[in-house]
Tab-separated table of C-alpha atoms in Angstrom:
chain	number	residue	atom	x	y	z
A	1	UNK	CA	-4.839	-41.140	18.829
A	2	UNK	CA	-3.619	-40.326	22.108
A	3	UNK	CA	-1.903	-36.496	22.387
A	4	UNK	CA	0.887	-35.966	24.298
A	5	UNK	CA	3.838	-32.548	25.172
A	6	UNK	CA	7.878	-32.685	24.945
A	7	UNK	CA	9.643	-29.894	26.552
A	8	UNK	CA	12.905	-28.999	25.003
A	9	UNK	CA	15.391	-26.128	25.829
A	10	UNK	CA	17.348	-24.043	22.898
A	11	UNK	CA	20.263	-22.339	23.871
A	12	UNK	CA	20.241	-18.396	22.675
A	13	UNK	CA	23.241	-16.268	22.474
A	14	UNK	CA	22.317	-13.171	24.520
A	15	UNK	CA	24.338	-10.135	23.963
A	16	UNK	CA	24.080	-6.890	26.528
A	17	UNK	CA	25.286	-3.681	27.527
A	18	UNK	CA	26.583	-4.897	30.650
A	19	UNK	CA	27.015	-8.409	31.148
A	20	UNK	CA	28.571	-8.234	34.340
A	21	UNK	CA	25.396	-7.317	36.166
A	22	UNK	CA	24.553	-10.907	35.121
A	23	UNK	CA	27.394	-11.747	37.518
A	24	UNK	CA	26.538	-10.082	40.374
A	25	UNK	CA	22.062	-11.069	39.706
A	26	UNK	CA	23.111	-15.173	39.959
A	27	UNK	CA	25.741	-14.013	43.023
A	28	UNK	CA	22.705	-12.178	44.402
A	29	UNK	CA	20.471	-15.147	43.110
A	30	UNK	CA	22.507	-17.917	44.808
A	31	UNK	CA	22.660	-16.034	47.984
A	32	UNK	CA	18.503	-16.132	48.604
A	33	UNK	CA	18.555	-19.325	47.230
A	34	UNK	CA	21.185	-21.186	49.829
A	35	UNK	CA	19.272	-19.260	52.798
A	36	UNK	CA	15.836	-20.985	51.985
A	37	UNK	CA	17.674	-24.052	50.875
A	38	UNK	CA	19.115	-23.513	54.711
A	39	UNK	CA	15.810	-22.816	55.897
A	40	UNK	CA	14.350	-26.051	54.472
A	41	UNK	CA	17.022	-28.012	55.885
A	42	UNK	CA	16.288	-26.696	59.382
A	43	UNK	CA	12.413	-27.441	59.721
A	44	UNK	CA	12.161	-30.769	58.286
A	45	UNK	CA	8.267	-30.905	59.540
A	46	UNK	CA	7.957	-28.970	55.971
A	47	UNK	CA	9.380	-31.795	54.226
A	48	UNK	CA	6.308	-33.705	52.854
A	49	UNK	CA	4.341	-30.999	52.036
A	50	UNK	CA	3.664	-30.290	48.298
A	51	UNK	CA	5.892	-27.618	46.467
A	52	UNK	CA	3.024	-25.279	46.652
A	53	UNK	CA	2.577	-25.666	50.289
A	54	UNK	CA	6.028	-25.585	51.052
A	55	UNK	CA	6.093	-22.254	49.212
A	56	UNK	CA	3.631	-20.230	51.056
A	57	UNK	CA	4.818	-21.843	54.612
A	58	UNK	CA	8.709	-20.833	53.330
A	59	UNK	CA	6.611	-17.125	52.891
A	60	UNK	CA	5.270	-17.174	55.877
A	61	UNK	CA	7.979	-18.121	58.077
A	62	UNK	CA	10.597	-14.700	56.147
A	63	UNK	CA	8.168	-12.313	55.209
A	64	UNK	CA	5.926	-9.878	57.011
A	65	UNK	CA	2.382	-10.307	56.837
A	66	UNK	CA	-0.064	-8.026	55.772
A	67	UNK	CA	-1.774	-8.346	59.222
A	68	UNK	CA	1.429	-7.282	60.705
A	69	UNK	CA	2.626	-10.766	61.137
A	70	UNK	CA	6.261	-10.890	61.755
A	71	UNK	CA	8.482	-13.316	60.403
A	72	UNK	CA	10.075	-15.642	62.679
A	73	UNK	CA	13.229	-16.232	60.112
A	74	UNK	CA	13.427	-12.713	58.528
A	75	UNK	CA	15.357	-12.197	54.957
A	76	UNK	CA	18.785	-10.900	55.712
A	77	UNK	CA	18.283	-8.896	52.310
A	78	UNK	CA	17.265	-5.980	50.802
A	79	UNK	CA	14.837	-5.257	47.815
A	80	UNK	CA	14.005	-8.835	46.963
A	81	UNK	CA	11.458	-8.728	44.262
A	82	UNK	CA	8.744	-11.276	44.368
A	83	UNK	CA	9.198	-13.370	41.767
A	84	UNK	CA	13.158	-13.071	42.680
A	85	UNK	CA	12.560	-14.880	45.704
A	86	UNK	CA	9.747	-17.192	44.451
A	87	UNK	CA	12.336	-18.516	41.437
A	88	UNK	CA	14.681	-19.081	44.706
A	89	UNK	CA	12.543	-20.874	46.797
A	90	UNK	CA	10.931	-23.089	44.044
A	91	UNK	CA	15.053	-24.268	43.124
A	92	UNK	CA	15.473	-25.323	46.696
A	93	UNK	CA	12.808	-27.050	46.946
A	94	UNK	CA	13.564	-28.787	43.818
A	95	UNK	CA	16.909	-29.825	45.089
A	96	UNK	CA	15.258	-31.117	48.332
A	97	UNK	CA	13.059	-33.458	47.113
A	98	UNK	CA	15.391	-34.480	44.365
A	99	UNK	CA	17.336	-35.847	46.720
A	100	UNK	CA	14.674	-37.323	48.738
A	101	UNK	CA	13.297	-39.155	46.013
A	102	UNK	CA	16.664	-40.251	45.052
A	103	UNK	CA	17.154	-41.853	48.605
A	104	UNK	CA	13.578	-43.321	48.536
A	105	UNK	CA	14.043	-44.735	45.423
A	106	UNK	CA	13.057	-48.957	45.184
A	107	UNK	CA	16.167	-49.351	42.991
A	108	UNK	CA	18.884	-48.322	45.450
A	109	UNK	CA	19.950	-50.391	48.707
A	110	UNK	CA	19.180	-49.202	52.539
A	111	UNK	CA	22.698	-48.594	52.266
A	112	UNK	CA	22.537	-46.002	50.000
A	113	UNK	CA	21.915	-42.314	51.221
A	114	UNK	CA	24.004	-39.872	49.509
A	115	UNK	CA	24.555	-36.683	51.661
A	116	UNK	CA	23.004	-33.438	51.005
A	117	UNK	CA	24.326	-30.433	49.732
A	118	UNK	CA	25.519	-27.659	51.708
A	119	UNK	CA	25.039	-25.069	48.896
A	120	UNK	CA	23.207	-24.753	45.874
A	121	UNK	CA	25.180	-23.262	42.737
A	122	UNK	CA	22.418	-23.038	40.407
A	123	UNK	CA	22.131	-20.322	37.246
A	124	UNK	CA	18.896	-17.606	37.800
A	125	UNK	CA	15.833	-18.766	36.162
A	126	UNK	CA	13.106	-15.819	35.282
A	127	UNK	CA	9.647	-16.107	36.217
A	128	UNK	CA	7.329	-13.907	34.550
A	129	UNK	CA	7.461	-10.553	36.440
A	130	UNK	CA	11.409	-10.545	35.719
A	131	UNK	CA	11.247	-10.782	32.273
A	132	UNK	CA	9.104	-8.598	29.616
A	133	UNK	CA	9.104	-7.844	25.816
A	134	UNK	CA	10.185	-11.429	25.066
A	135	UNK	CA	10.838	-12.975	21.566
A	136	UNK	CA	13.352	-15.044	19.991
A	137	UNK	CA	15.251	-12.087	18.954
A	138	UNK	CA	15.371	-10.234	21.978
A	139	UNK	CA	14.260	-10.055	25.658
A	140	UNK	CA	14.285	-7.301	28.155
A	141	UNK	CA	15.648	-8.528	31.970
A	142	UNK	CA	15.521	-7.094	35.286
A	143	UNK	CA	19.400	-7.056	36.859
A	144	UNK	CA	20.522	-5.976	39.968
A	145	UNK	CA	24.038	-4.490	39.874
A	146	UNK	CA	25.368	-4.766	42.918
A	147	UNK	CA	22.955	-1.795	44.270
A	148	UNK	CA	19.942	-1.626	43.067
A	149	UNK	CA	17.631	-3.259	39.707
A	150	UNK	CA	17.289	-2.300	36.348
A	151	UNK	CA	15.333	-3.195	33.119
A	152	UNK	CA	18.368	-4.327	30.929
A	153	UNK	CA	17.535	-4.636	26.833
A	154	UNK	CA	19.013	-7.643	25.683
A	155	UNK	CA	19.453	-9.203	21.760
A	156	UNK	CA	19.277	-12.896	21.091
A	157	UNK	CA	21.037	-14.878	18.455
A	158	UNK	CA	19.853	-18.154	18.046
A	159	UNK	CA	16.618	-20.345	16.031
A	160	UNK	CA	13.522	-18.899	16.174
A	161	UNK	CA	11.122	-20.387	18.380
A	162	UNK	CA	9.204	-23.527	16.831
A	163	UNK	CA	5.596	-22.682	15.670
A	164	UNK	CA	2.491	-23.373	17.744
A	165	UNK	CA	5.049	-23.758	21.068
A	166	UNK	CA	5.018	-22.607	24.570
A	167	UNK	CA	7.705	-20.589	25.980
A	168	UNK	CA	8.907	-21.462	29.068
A	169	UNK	CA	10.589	-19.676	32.113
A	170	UNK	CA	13.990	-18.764	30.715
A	171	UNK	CA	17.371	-18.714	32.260
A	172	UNK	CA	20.671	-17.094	31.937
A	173	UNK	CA	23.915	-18.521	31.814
A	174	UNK	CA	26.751	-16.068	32.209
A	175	UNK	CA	30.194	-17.719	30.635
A	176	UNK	CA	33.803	-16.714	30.732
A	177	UNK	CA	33.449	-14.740	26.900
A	178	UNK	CA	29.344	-14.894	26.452
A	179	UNK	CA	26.308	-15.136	28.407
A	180	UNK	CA	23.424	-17.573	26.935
A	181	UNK	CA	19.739	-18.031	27.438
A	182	UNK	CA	17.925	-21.171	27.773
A	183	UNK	CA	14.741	-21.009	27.034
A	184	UNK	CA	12.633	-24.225	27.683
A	185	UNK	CA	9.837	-24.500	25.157
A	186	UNK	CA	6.884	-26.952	25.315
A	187	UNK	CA	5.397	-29.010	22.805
A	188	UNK	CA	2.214	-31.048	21.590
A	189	UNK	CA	3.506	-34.322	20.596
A	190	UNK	CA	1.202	-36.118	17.684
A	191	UNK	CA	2.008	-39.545	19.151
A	192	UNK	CA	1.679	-40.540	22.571
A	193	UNK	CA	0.974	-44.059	22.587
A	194	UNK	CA	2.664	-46.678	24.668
A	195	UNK	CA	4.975	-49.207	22.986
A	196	UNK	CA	2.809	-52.126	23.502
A	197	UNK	CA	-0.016	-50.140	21.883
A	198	UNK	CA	2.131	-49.489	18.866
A	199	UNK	CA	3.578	-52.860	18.972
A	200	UNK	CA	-0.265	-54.249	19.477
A	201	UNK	CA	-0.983	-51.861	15.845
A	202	UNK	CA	1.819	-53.091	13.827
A	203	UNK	CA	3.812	-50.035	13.740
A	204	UNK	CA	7.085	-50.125	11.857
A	205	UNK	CA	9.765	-50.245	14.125
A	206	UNK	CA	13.806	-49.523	13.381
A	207	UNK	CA	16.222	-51.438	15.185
A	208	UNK	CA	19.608	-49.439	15.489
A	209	UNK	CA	23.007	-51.072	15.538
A	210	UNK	CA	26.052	-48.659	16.565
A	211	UNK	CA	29.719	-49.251	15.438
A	212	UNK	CA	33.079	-48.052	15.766
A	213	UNK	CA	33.882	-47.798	12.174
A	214	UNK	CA	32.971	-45.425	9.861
A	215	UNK	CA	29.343	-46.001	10.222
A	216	UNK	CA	27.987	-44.254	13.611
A	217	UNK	CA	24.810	-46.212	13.339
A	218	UNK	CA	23.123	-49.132	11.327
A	219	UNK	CA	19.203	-48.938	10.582
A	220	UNK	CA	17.028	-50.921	9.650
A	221	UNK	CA	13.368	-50.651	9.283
A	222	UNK	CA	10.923	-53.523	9.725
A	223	UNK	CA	7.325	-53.856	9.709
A	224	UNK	CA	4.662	-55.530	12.155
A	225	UNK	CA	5.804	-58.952	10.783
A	226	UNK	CA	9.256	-58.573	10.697
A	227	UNK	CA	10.171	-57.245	6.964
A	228	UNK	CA	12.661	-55.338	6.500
A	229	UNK	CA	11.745	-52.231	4.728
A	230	UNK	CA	13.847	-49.746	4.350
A	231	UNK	CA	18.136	-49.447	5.605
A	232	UNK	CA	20.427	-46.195	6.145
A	233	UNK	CA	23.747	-45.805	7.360
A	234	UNK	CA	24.608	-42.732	9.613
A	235	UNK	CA	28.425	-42.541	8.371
A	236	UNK	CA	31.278	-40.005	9.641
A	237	UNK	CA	32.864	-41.585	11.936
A	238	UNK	CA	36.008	-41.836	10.605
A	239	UNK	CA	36.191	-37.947	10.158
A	240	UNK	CA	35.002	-37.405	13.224
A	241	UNK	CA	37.660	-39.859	14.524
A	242	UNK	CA	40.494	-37.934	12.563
A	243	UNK	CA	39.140	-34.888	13.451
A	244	UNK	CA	39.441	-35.489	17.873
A	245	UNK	CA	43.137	-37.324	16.709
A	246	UNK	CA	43.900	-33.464	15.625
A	247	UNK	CA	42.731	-31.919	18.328
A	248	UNK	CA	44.460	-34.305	20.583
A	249	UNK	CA	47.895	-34.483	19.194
A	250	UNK	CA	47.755	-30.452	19.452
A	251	UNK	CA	47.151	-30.647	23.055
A	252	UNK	CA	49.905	-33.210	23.179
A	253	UNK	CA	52.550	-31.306	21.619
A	254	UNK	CA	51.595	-27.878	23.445
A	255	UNK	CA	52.195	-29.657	26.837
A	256	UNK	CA	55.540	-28.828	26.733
A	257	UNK	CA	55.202	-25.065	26.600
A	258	UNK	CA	51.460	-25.081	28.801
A	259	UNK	CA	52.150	-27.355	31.638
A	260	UNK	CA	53.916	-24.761	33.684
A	261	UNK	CA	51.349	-22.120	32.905
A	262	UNK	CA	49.643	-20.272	36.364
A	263	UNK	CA	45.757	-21.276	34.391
A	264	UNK	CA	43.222	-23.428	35.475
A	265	UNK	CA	43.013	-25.500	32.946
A	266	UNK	CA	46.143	-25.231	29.931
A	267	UNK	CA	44.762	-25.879	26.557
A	268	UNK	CA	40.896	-25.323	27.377
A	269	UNK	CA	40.489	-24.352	23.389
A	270	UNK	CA	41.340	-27.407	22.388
A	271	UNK	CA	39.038	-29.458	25.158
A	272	UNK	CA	36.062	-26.384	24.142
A	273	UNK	CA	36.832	-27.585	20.299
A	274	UNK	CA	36.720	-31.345	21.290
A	275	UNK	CA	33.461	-30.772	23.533
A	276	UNK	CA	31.947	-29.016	20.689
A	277	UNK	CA	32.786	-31.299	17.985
A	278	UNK	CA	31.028	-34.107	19.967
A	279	UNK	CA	27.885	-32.357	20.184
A	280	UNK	CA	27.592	-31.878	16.618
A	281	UNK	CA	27.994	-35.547	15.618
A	282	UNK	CA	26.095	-36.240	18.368
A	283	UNK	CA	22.933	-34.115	17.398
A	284	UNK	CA	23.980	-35.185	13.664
A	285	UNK	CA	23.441	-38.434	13.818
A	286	UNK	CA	20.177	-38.473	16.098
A	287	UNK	CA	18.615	-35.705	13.697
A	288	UNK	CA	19.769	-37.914	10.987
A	289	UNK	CA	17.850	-41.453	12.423
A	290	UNK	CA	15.074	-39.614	13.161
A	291	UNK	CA	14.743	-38.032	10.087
A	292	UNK	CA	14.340	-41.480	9.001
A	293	UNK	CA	12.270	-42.612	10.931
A	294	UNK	CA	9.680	-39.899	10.160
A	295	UNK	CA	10.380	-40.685	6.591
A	296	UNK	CA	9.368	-44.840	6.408
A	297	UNK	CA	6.374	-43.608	8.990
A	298	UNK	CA	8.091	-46.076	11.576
A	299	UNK	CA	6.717	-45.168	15.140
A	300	UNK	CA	9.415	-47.116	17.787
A	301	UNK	CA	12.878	-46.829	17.622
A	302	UNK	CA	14.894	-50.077	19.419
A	303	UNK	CA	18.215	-49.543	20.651
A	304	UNK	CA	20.676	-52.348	21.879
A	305	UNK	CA	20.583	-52.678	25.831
A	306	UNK	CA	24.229	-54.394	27.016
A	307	UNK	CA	25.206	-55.877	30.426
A	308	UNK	CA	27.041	-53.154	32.201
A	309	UNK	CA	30.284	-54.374	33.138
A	310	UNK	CA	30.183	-55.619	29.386
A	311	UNK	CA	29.255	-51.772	28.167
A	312	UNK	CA	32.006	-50.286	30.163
A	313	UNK	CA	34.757	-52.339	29.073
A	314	UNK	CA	33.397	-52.288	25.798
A	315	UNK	CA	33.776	-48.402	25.906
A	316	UNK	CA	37.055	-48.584	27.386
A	317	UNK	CA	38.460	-50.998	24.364
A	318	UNK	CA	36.940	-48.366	21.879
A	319	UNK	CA	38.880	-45.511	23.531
A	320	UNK	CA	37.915	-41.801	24.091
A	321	UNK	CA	36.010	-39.543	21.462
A	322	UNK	CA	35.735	-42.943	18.938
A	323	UNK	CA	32.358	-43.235	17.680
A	324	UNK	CA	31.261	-46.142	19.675
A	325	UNK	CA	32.027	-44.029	22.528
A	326	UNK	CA	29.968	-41.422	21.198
A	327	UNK	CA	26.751	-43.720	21.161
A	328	UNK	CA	26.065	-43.145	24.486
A	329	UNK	CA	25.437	-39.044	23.747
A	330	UNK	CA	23.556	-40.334	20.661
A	331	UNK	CA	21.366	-42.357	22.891
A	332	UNK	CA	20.134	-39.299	25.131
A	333	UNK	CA	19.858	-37.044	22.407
A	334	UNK	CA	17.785	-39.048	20.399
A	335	UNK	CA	14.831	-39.886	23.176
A	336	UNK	CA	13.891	-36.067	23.290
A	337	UNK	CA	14.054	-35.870	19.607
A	338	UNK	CA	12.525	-38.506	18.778
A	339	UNK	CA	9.246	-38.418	21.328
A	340	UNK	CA	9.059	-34.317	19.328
A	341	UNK	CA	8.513	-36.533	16.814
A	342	UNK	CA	6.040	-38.833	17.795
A	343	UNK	CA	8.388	-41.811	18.260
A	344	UNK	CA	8.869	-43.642	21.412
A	345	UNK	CA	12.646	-44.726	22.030
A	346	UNK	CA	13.021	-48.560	23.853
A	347	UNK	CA	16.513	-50.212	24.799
A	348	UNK	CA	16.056	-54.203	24.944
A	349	UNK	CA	18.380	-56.910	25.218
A	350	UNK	CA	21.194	-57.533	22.577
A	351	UNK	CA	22.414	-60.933	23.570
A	352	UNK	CA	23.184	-63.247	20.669
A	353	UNK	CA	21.946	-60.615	18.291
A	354	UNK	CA	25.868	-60.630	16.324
A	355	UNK	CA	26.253	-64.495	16.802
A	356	UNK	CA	23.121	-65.680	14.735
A	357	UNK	CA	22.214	-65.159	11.023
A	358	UNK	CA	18.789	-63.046	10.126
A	359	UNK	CA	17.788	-64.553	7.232
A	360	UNK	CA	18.113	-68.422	8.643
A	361	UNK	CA	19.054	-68.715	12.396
A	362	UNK	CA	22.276	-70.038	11.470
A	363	UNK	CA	25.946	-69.056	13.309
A	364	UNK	CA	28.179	-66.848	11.596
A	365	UNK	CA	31.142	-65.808	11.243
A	366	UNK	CA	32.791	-62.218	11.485
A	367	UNK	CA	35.328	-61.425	8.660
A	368	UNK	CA	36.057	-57.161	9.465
A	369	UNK	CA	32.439	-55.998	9.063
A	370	UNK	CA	31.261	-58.250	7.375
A	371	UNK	CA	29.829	-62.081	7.986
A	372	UNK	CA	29.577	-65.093	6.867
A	373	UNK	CA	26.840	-68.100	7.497
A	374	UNK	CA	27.341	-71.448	8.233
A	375	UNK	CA	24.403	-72.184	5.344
A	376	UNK	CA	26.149	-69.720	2.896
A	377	UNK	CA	24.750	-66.428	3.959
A	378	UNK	CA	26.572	-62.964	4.329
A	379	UNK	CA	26.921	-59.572	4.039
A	380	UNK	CA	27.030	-56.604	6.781
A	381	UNK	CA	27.257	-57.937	9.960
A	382	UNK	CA	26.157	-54.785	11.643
A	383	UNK	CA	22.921	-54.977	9.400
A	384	UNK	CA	22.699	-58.278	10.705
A	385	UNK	CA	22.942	-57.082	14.286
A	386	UNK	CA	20.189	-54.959	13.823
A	387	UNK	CA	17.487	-56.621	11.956
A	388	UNK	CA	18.413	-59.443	15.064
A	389	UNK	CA	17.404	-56.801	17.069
A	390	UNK	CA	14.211	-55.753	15.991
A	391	UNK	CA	13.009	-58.944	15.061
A	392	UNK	CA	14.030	-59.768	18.728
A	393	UNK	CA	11.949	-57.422	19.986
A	394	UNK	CA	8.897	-57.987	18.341
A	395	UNK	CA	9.054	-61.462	19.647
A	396	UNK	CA	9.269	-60.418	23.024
A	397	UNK	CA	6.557	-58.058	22.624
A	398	UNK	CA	4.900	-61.180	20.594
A	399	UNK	CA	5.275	-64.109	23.644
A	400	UNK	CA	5.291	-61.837	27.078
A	401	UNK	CA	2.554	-59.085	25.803
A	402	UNK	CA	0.178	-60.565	23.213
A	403	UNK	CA	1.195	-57.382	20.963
A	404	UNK	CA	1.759	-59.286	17.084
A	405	UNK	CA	1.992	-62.071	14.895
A	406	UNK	CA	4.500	-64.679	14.803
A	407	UNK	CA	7.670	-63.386	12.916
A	408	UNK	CA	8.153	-65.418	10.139
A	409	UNK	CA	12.581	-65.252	9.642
């Protein structure tokens, strides 16, 4: 079977003597960085070069050789260390040819050329030569603090690093009260088959149905012939509804005394607390299907792909922090966790998936979340949604690909 690598980042609390040298290291950080990212901008002739090439002709053209070669765009700085600068140049050039690739893209019209950047405001990432003694416990930085470097000691708080991993470059994150890490870790994925070679197998697959009710998600597990298995229900999301009604009534009702406040942003607590709460869920309920997943050894996981004026007014009916709207955080968290896991994510079409019974073809009808058949049929009409799904995509797979059997309903 066919090996493949995730990279994931966890987020570590990092906790220093002096935090504000992190300050003035990205401000330091950010100024090399915008004069390459100037630099590149100017001599265009670099542009379709390879990152490594562009590197060493970005060295060539601001430092002095060791021949004596001077450099026609000298560094207006002092005590740049090397892999300082390199972790500089290597973020502009990322930029650059994000946006080139974005312009060059097939999927976007001749029209279409969004305008670069004048500056880059990106947070310091540390290549190896910046960084030394590093675990998931602590970590020992070179800062510059305003003057000259030092080797800072620093303490993590956060999950230890996952087992057989490999740690990435690492970068800090100063924030108003703390400063975090991100640490990028790589890992060897057990699974890294294609879906029409798991479809081709007769993997079991589970077809995911999201709702705005108390139920975040609806699956249902089916095999290579379209049985269904095994069924969960992700619930919570009338707590987590109640819980953002809280938080937003509080904001509501301290309007009257914050409005006129000389801050940035009145109430940020509140908006921190509501940002916070939706990340939990979110990660919640993708832990939670994947879990799942692992557990009834299915290997694809099919989510419902809408029109997109359909989505969006969809999304607007549901309302803010509602757990429909909260699917669409659900969807990007679970592709990363779920290809850790061996488990390829696919979206495919959901037309007439809620308009058709599972067990006979038949119309129904909805009555609240449940349905009824025209041939006497019923029962949860999101469960019905989703086994439509799945089965739906197996038959695809089935008449376009050659991957299975026909389903039998």
């Amino acid at each position: 079977m066919k090996t493949g690598f995730c990279i994931k980042t966890i987020k570590y609390q990092l906790r220093c003597s002096h935090a504000e040298w992190f300050i003035s290291t990205e401000g330091y950080y950010r100024d090399v960085l915008n004069f390459y990212y100037h630099l590149l901008l100017h001599r265009k002739e670099l542009w379709n070069l390879n990152t490594f090439q562009m590197q060493r002709e970005l060295e060539c053209l601001t430092i002095e050789g060791r021949d004596g070669r001077k450099p026609v765009y000298p560094l207006p700085f002092s005590k740049v260390p090397l892999y300082f600068r390199r972790s500089a140049i290597n973020k502009a050039i990322g930029c650059l040819k994000s946006h080139l690739g974005l312009s060059r893209s097939v999927d976007k019209t001749e029209e279409y050329d969004p305008p670069l950047p004048e500056t880059i405001d990106a947070s310091l990432t540390y290549f190896k030569g910046m960084y030394r003694e590093f675990t998931d416990t602590g970590i020992t930085l070179k800062v510059w603090d305003g003057s000259s470097w030092h080797w800072m000691e620093c303490r993590l708080k956060g999950s230890p690093f996952p087992a057989n991993a490999m740690v990435l470059s690492p970068s800090v994150v100063p924030g108003s009260k703390i400063c975090w890490l991100h640490v990028p870790v790589k890992q060897e994925t057990t699974d890294a088959r294609n879906a029409k070679e798991r479809m081709k197998s007769g993997d079991n697959i589970c077809s995911v149905q999201f709702t705005n009710t108390d139920i975040f998600a609806m699956c249902c597990v089916m095999d290579g012939d379209g049985k269904q298995l095994a069924v969960r229900t992700c619930r919570g999301g009338d707590a987590y509804r109640h819980q953002c009604r809280k938080l937003l009534d509080k904001i509501e009702f301290s309007r009257q005394y914050t409005d006129k406040d000389n801050v940035e942003q009145p109430n940020k607590k509140y908006y921190i607390h509501l940002k916070n709460l939706s990340e939990y869920c979110a990660h919640k309920v993708s832990r939670e299907i994947v879990d799942f997943c692992v557990e009834k050894e299915a290997k694809v996981i099919v989510l419902p792909l809408y029109n997109t004026d359909f989505s969006r007014m969809v999304q607007y009916r549901s309302g803010n922090f509602t757990p429909l709207h909260l699917s669409s955080r659900i969807r990007a968290y679970l592709k990363y966790k779920a290809w850790e896991a061996g488990i390829i994510v696919l979206e495919h079409s959901a037309d007439h998936t809620s308009s058709r019974c599972a067990i006979c073809g038949g119309s129904i009808k909805k009555q609240g979340s449940q349905y009824l058949c025209e041939n006497g049929h019923q029962g949860s009409r999101f469960l019905n949604s989703a086994r439509n799904l799945g089965r739906k995509c197996q038959e695809d797979f089935r008449k376009k690909r050659g991957c299975l059997n026909k389903i039998n309903i």
